[in-house]
Structures are given as C-alpha cells and as structure tokens.
XYZ file of C-alpha atoms in Angstrom:
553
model
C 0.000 0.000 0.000
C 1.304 3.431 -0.864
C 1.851 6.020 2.146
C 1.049 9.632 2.553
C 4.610 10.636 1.409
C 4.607 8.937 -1.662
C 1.427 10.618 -2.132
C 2.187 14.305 -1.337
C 5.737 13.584 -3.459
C 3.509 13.191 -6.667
C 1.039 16.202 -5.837
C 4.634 18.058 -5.977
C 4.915 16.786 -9.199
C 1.873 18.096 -10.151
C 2.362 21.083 -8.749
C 5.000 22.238 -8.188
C 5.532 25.210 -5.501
C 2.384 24.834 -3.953
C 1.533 23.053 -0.357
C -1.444 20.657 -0.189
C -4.583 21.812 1.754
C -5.384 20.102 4.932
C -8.100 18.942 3.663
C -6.994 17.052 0.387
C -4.274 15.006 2.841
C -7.062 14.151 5.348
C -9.075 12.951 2.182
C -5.646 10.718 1.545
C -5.490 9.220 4.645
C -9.395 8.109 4.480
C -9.119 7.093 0.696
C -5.787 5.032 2.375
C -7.494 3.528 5.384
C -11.457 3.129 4.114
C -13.062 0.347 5.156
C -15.254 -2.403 2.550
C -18.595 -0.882 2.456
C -18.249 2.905 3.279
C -17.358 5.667 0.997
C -15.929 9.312 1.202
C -17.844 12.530 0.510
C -15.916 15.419 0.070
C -17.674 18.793 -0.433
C -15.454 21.940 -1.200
C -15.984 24.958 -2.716
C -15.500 25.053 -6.580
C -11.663 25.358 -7.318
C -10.486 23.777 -4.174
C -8.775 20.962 -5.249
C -11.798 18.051 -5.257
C -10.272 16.203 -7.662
C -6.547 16.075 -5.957
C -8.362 14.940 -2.990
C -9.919 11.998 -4.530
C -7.731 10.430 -7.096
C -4.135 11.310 -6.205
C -3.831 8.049 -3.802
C -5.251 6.093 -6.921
C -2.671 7.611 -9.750
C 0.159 7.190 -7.402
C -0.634 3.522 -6.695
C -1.300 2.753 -10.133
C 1.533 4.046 -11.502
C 3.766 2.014 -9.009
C 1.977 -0.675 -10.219
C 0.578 -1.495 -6.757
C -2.626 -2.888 -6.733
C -3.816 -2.794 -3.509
C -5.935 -0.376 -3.300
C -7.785 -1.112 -7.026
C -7.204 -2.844 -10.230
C -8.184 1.297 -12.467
C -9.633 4.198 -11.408
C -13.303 5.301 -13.102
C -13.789 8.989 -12.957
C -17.627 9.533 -13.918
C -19.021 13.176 -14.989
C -22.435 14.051 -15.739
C -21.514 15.835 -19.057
C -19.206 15.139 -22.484
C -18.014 18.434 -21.349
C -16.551 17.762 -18.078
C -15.331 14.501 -19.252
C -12.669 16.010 -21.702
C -11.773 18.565 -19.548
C -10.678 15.906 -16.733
C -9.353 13.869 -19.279
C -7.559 16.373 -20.533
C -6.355 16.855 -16.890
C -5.675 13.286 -15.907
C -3.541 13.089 -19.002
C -1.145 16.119 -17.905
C -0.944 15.038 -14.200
C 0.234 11.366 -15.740
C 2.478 13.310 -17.894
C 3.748 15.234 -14.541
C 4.064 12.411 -12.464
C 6.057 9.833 -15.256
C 3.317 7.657 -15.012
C 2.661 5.373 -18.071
C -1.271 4.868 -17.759
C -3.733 4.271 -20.353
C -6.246 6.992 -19.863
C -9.252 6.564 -22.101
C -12.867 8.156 -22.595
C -16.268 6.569 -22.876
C -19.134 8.409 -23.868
C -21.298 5.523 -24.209
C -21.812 5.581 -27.781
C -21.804 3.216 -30.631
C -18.452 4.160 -31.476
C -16.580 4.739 -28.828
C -13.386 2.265 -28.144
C -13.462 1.927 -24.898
C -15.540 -1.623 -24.507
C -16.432 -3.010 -20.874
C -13.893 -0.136 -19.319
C -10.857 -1.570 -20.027
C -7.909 0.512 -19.503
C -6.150 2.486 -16.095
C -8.065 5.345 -16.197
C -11.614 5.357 -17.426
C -13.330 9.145 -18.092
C -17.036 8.621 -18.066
C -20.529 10.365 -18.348
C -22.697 9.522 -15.733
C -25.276 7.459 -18.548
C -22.218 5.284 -19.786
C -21.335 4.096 -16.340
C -25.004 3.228 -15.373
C -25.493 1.443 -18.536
C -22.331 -0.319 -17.945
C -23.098 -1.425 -14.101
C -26.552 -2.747 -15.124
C -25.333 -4.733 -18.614
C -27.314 -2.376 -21.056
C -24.928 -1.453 -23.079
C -24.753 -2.939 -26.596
C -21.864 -3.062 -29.304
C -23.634 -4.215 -32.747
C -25.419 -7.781 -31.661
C -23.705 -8.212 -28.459
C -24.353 -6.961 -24.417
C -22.027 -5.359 -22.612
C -21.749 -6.886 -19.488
C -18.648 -4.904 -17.579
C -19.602 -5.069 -14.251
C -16.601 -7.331 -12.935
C -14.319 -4.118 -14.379
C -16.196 -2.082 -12.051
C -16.366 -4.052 -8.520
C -12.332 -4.177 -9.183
C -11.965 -0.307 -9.200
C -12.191 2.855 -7.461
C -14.693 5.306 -8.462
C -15.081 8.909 -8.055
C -18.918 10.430 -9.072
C -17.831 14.110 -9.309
C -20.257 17.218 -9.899
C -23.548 14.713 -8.998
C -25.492 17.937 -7.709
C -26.020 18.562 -11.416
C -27.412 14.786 -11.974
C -31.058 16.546 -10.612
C -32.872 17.227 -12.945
C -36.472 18.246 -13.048
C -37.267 15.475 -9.782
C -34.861 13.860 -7.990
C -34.752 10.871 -9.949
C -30.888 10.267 -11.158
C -30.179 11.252 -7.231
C -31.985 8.146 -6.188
C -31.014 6.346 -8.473
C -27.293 7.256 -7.553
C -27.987 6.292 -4.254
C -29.090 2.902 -5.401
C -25.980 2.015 -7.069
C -23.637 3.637 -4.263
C -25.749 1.379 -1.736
C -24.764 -1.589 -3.911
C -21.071 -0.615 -4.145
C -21.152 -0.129 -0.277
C -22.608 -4.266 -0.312
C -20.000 -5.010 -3.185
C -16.814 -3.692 -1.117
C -16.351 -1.301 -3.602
C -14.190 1.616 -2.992
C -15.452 5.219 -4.091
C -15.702 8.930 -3.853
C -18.859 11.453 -4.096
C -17.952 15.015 -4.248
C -19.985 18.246 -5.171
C -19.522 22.035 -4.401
C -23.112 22.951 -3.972
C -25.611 20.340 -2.715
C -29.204 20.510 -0.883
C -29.443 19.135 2.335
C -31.850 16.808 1.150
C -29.845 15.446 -1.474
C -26.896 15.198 0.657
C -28.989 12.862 3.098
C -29.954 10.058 0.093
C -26.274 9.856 -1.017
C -24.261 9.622 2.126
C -24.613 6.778 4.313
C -23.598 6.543 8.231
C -20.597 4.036 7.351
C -18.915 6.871 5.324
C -16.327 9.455 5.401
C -17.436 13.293 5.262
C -14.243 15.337 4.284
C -13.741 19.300 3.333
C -12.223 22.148 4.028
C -12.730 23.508 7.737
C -12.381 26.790 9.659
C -9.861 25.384 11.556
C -7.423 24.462 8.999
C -3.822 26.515 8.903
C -3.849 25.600 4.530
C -7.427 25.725 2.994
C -8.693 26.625 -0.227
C -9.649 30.294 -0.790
C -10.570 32.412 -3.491
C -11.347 35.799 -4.100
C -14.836 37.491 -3.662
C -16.961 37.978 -6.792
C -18.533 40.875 -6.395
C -22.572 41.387 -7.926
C -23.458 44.535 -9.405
C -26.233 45.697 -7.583
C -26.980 48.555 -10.608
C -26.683 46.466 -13.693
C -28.332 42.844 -11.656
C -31.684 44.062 -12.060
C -34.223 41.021 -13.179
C -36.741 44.432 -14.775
C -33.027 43.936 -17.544
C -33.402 40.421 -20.186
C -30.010 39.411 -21.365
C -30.341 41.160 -24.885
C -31.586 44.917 -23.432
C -28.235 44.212 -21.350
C -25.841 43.477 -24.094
C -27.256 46.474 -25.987
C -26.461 48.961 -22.857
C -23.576 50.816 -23.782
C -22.372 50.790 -20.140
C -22.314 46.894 -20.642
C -20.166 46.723 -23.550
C -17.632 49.257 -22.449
C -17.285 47.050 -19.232
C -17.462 43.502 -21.420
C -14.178 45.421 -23.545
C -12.763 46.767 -20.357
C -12.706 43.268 -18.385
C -11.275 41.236 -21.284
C -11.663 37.686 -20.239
C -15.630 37.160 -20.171
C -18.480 34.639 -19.913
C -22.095 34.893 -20.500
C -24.211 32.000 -19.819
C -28.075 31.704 -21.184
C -29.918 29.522 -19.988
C -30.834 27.841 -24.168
C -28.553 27.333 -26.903
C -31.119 30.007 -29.174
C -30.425 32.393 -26.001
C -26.214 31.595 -26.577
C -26.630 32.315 -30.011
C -28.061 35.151 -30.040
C -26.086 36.713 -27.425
C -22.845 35.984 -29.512
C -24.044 37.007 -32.944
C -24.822 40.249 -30.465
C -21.488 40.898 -29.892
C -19.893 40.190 -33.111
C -18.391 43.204 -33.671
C -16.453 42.895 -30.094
C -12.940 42.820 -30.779
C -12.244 40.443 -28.004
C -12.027 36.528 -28.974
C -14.687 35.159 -29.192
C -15.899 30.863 -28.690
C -19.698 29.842 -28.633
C -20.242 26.672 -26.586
C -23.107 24.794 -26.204
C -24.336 21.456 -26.274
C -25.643 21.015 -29.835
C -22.255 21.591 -31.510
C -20.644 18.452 -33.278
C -17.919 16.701 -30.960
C -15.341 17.404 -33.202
C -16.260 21.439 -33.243
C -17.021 21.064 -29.754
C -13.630 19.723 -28.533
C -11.629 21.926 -30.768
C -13.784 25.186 -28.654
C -13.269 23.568 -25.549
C -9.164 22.864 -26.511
C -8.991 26.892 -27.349
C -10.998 27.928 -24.251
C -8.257 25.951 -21.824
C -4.983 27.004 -24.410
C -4.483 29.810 -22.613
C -6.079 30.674 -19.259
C -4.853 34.658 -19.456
C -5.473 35.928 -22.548
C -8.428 37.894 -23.595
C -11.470 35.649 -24.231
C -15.093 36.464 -24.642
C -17.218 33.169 -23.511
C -20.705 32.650 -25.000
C -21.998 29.708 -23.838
C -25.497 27.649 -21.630
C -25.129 25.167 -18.952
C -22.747 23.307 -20.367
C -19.449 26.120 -18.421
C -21.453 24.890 -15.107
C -18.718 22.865 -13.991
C -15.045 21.416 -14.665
C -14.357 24.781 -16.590
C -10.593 25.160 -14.929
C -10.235 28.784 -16.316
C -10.682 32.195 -14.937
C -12.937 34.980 -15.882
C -13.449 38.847 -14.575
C -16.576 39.257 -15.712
C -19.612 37.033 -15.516
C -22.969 37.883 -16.802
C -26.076 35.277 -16.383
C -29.114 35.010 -16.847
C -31.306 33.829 -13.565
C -30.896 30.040 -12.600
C -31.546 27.667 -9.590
C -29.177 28.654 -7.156
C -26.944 25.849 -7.751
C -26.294 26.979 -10.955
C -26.021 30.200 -10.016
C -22.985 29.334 -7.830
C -21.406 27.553 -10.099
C -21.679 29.859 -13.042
C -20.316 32.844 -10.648
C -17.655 30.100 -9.395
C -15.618 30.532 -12.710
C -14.822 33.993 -11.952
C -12.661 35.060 -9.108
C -10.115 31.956 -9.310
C -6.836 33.729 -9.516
C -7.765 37.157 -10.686
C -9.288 39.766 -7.953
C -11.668 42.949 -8.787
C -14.099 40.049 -10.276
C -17.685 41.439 -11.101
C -20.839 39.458 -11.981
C -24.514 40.930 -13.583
C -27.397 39.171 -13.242
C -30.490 39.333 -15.927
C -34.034 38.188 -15.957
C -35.244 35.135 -17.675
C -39.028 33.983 -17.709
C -38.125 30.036 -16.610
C -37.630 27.078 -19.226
C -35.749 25.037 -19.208
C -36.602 25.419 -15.216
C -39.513 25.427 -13.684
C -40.686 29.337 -13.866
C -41.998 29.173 -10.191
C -38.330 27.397 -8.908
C -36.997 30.593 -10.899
C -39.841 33.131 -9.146
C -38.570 32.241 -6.481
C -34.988 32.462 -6.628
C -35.409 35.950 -7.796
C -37.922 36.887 -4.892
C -34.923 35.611 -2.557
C -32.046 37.650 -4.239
C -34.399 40.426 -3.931
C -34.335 40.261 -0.186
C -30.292 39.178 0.336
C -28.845 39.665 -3.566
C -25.154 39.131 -2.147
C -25.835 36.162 0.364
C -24.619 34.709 -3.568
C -21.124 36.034 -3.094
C -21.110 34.441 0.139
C -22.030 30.724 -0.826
C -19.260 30.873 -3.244
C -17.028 31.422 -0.329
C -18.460 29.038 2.066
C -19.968 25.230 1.337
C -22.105 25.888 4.122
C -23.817 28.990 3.093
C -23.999 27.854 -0.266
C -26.202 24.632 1.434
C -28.577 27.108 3.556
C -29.103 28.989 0.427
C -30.128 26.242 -1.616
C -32.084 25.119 0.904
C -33.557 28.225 1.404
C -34.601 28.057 -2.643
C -36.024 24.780 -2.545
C -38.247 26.138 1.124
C -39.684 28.780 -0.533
C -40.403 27.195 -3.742
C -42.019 24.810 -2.052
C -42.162 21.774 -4.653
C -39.020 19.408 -3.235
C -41.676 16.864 -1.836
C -43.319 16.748 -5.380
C -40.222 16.471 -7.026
C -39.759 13.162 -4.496
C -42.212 11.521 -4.886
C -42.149 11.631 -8.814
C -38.879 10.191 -8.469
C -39.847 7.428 -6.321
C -42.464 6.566 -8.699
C -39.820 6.363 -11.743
C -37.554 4.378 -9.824
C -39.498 2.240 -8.417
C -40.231 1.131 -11.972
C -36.035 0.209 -12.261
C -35.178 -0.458 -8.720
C -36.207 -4.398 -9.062
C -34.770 -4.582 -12.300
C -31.438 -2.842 -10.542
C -31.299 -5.434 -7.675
C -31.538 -8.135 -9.744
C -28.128 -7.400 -12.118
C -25.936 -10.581 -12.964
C -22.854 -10.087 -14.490
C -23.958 -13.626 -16.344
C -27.172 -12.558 -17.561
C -28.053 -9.871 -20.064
C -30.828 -7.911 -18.858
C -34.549 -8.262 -20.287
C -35.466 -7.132 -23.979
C -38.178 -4.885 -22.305
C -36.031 -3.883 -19.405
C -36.319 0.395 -19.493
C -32.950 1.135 -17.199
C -32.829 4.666 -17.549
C -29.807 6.495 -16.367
C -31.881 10.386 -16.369
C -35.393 11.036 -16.430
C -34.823 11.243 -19.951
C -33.136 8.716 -22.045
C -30.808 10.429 -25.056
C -30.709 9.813 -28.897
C -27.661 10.881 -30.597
C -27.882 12.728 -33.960
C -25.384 13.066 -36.959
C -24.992 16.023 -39.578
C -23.933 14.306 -42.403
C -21.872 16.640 -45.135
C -24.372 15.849 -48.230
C -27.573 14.083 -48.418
C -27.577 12.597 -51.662
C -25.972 9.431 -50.632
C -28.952 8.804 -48.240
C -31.563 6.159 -49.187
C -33.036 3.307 -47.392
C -30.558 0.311 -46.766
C -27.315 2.368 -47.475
C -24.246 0.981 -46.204
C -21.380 2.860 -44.727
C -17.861 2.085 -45.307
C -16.329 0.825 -42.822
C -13.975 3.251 -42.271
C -16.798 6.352 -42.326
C -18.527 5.949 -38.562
C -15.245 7.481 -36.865
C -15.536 10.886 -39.373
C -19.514 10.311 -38.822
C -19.450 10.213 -34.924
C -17.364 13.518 -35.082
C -20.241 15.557 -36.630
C -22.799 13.939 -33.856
C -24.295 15.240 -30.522
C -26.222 14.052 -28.057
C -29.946 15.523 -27.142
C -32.545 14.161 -24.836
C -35.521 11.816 -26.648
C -38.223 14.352 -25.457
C -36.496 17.249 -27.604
C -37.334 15.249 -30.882
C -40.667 13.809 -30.381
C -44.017 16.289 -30.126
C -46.624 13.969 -29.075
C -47.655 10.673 -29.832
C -46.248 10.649 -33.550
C -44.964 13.886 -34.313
C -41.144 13.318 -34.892
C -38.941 16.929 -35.053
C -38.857 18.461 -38.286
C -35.179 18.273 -38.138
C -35.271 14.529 -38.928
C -36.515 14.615 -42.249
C -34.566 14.602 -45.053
C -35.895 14.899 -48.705
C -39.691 15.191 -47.473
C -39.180 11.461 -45.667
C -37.425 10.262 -42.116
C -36.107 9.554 -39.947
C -32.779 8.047 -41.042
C -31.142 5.613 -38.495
C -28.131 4.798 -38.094
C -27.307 1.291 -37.460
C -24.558 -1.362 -37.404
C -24.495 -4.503 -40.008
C -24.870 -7.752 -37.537
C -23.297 -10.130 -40.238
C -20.342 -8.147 -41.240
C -18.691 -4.579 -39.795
C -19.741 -1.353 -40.663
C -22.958 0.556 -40.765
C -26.173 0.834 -42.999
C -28.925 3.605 -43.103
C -32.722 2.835 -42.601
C -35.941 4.433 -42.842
C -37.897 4.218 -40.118
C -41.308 4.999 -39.417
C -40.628 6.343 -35.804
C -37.579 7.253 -33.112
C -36.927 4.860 -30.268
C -34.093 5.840 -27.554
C -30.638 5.362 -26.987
C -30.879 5.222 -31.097
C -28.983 7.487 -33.683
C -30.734 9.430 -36.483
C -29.290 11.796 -39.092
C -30.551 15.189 -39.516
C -31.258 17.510 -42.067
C -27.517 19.692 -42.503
C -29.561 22.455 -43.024
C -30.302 22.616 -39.627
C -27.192 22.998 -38.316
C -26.384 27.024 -38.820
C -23.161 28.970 -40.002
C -22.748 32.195 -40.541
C -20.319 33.610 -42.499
C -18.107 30.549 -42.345
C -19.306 29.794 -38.226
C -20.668 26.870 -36.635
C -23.292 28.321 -34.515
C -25.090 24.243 -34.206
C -28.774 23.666 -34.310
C -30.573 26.309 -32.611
C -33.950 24.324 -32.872
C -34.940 21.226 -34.310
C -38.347 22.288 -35.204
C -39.266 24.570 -38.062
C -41.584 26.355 -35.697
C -39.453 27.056 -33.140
C-alpha cells in the first residue's frame, strides 16, 4: 500500500511550488485507510482541489503498479463536457508524475473504443457508467456486461449535484448504485460544491467518510470574492436589453476575459451574434455543436487561461471549466447553478464582477426561478457568500427549494420512476443480459444521438457505410434528450426529415462490420438518427449548431 509521502511527493509533481490543503491530505489518509462498504464525501468549494483529494492516492498507486488499493480508477461526470476537460487533466498530471497509464474516454456511444472499461483510467458520463453497471450497453449484436471491471476499481462520481434534474430521480437512483457498491466492497468517492441538504442525506450513508475544508485548517482553499453589481443585476433587464447597454459593452471590452451564460442554446446564439463586432475573442459553446467542433472550442478555451477571451456559452461552463474569468454575466438560474456559473470567476484574478439578468423560466420550472429571484431580492449578495463558504452555499439552496415549495413533489415523482427500475437494478448478474423490455434509464430522460452528415444525396433506405466512415460520422454527432425530438404521440422533429421522408437511423451490419442507413417509421431511444444539414447554422463561415430542431421554433 502506498503512504502519505509517496502521495504528497507526486502532488509536488503536479504542482510544483504549492503546499497541499489540509483537507486534500485528510481525504488521503481516508481514501488510504477506508473500510469495505463505506465511501468518502468530500464537499469543497468550486476550485479547491476536489479532484486532488480523490484520485491522487489512486494515480500514485497505479503508476507504481501497486494494486492494492484497485485494479483502475473510473472517474464519472455528468456531461461530455466535463469529461474532456478531466481527461484532458488526468492526461497532464500522468504526464507530470512519469506515469505510463492508459487513460481513455467513454461516452457511451456506438463508437466509442473503450468496450467493458478496459484501460487504467476510465473518463465517463454519468449514462455510460449506469449502462455499464446494469449490462445495457450494446456493441452491434452483443451486451455489454462490464460489471466485474467495475467491482475491481475505485470510483469517483464528481459534480452529482447537477445529476437533478427536473425530480430527484438520477439522485436516487445514484444512491441505489452507491448502496450496492457499499454491499460489493467497492471503494469510491462522491464530491460536489453545492448540494441541498436533502440530497446530501440520500447519497451519504452513516458508514462513510465526510471530508472538506474547515475553519480550523492553517492551509485551505480560498478564493477571491466575486462581487454582484447591484446597478446592472436588475431582473426588470433580459439578457439582450443588457448586451445592448452601452455601459455593458464598455465594461465587457474593459474586463477582457468574459463569460455569458443563457440559460438555451437560441439564447447563446443570439447573445454571440450580439457581440460580433467585439474585438475580443470570441468561442460559442453549447451542447448542440458536433464533438469534433465542440472539442476543438473547448481545446482553445483551456490554451491559454490569461489571454483575452469572450465566452458565450449555456449550462454546459457549469462545472469542470478550470479557467478564470473577470466578468460574468447570467441570466437567472436555480441557485446551484447560479454558484457555479459565478464560481468561474474570481479563481486567480481579484476585482471580479458578476450581472445578473431576468429570464421567464424554461428550461426550469418558472416558479423554482420566481422564487430564486424573490430571494435575491431580499439578500442579492448572500450569492457572493455561498461561493465562499460550502455551508452557506447549502442554507441557500435550501432556502430556494423552502420557498419554492415543490421538493416533496419532485420526491415523490422520483420514487415513482424508480421504483419502476429499482427491481430490475437489484436483480443485475454479471452472467445474464438484462430483459429485452427492461427500461434502465440512467436520467429522467433517455438520449438519442444525432449526426450532420456533409451531403444528403448518398442517403436512401438500406445504405451501407464504409467501414472506415462511422469514426468521421461520430465527429459531426451530438447528443440531445428523446423528449427534444418527439411532439406527441407521432410527431417526430422536423429536423429529422430529409428529402420530405425520415427519420434516417443509423445502425450497425450484424453479419459483417460497418454501418447501414434505414428508414424508419418512428424514433426509439438510446438510437442514432441523421438530420437535415440544413439545420445545423453557419454564418459567415461559423458553426453556430442547431438552434432548434423544429421549423416552428
């Protein structure tokens, strides 16, 4: 087994200069001495060195080759997003360190190499690793079935207060599996910066470790105040009168490095074609880019973590963004969104400023928003102190959800979905694949995955793909949720059709590799569908993505 000095001599390595925080070598010595059926939670506030904490004891005893404490370590994320940024982060500490690891990524599609988690270091959404642990993952004709991988590894959930959604659902069902790794012996780590109370009570057990940063600590994590505008955060101001206030822009040029956050991708866009004629650089992110566009923003955005930047971007800059801002302007969000989206400001740099803008509700529920704004009406900078402390952050959130008033609601619609999974859950074999009609669902929504092919003339029913063509294919895909592409019982989004018929999907040939195209007559989930290019906008040479994927919208 590794020691604490072998440990803090790689976190040197790392990096360099700089002393570990109290808290990250307590979270050592409980990774080091944690009992078979309890976990650790670690809660810190965003920047403080979460991910240190949890995986430093793993990368150190892998690289020695000591297998002790587990056979790989599987880092899962709830977005693509924060998956190649920790890859991407993984990779240089390995780099750092000497250490030659295989690090790999698994989306959880079709295409992805990365079958039954094989390899030192698996980078994972949230969806892939669920689909994993219960065997419902498929390559062509065949079942994945990679839970033995898992019970021989140590695995870190990071960022799981943005696995709620719109009930508590993927939270229970979290807690499910982590109560099942707790019966399995199987080591892991849950950490979060902002969490509700009542989450916090269905993930962490009695048996395990709590670990953060504490008053009492000589080294701790700190970071400079953000401070909110109190003139400009007005929610009478929507995000587009704002970016047309001349005060705005001067202070946008003036601060140089600068994020906006909508809460919609047609809200990004339209925010960045705003400020076209800013002379800052400018990168639109959001989550119905291709993943080849998409990586190549997100490689530019972490290039260079000083020069002058300009930010457009939704939900997707929530978390794992490990850059600095001056300037943050949002629209209004649940508070836990809120805290992260001020979180990427006020890293490194000081003088940090943040404006906050109206915004009528969807994709949240417009009451949960009511009454977030009713609250920051009241106590508008008790934000600037939950980015400062986990435990005001907590009392705020809670203080959201209290006055809202619909947490119980969102419970018991949860327990109602799982209930309909939770047998299937308790009865996974690593032997057996599970039922044909067995809906495991990771989210409250399953996801589709869609492909913007470069021409459509090749398209007809029965098409088949070269076998070299799905790599170059699955680089002009995304990933959107099943509910965004069906309107009713039949209705399928108008994106889907291509030369007045659709939609296309995307399958693999059982009796010999590669893929075929075929019509069908509906969408099912989990599936993937071409769309219509013409959906996907440029400008002048410009990816902006697909704003909408209905002619109506």
């Amino acid at each position: 087994m590794v020691t604490s000095q072998e440990i803090e001599a790689v976190f040197d390595q790392c990096l360099p200069g700089k002393a570990p925080y109290d808290y990250q070598k307590r979270c050592w010595e409980s990774i080091l001495s944690m009992e078979p059926g309890s976990g650790l939670f670690i809660e810190a506030q965003t920047a403080g060195g979460k991910t240190e904490a949890a995986i430093l004891p793993v990368l150190t005893s892998l690289s020695l080759r000591d297998y002790s404490l587990c056979r790989r370590l599987i880092y899962v994320l709830p977005t693509k997003s924060l998956v190649n940024a920790i890859e991407g982060r993984i990779r240089r500490m390995c780099t750092n360190i000497g250490a030659d690891l295989t690090v790999r990524v698994d989306y959880g599609g079709s295409a992805d190499p990365t079958p039954m988690f094989y390899g030192d270091v698996i980078v994972c959404t949230w969806d892939c690793f669920f689909y994993g642990y219960a065997g419902a993952r498929v390559l062509g004709s065949r079942h994945e079935l990679p839970i033995g991988n898992i019970v021989s590894s140590f695995i870190v959930f990071d960022e799981v207060h943005m696995l709620q959604g719109k009930s508590l659902y993927s939270i229970y069902l979290l807690s499910e599996v982590l109560n099942q790794l707790r019966i399995l012996g199987v080591p892991f780590v849950v950490m979060t910066a902002t969490i509700a109370s009542k989450v916090k009570e269905l993930l962490v057990s009695d048996e395990d470790i709590e670990e953060g940063p504490k008053q009492s600590d000589s080294n701790k994590p700190l970071r400079n105040r953000v401070e909110i505008l109190d003139d400009l955060s007005s929610t009478e101001n929507s995000l587009d009168e704002l970016l047309r206030d001349p005060g705005v822009l001067e202070l946008i040029e003036r601060s140089e490095r600068v994020l906006i956050v909508a809460n919609t991708v047609r809200g990004a866009v339209g925010a960045y074609k705003a400020l076209r004629n800013m002379k800052l650089e400018k990168v639109l992110l959001h989550s119905r880019l291709t993943r080849k566009t998409r990586s190549m923003r997100e490689n530019i955005i972490h290039r260079d973590s000083s020069r002058p930047l300009l930010l457009v971007a939704t939900q997707v800059v929530e978390a794992g963004l490990n850059v600095d801002f001056k300037l943050v302007i949002t629209q209004l969000a649940p508070v836990e969104a809120l805290i992260q989206r001020l979180g990427r400001a006020g890293r490194r740099v000081r003088d940090a400023k943040a404006i906050l803008c109206r915004y009528p509700g969807a994709p949240y529920d417009a009451e949960l928003i009511n009454a977030v704004e009713n609250m920051l009406s009241i106590d508008l900078h008790g934000l600037e102190r939950a980015l400062l402390d986990t435990g005001e952050a907590r009392a705020l959130i809670d203080r959201q959800y209290e006055t809202w008033g619909k947490l119980d609601l969102m419970d018991t619609i949860a327990k109602a979905s799982l209930d309909l999974v939770k047998d299937m859950l308790w009865e996974i074999s690593p032997l057996k694949p599970p039922s044909e009609r067995a809906l495991l669902k990771a989210r409250e929504d399953v996801h589709v995955t869609l492909i913007v092919p470069e021409s459509i003339n090749w398209i007809e029913d029965g098409a088949e793909i070269d076998p070299k063509e799905p790599s170059r294919l699955f680089d002009r895909s995304f990933n959107t949720s099943f509910s965004s592409i069906r309107s009713g019982r039949r209705r399928v989004a108008d994106a889907l059709m291509i030369n007045g018929r659709g939609p296309w999907e995307l399958v693999s040939c059982r009796d010999k590799k590669g893929w075929k195209v075929l019509l069908r007559k509906d969408v099912r989930p989990w599936s993937t569908y071409l769309i219509n290019p013409d959906f996907y906008a440029r400008e002048n040479d410009e990816e902006l993505g697909v704003i909408s994927l209905w002619k109506s919208s």
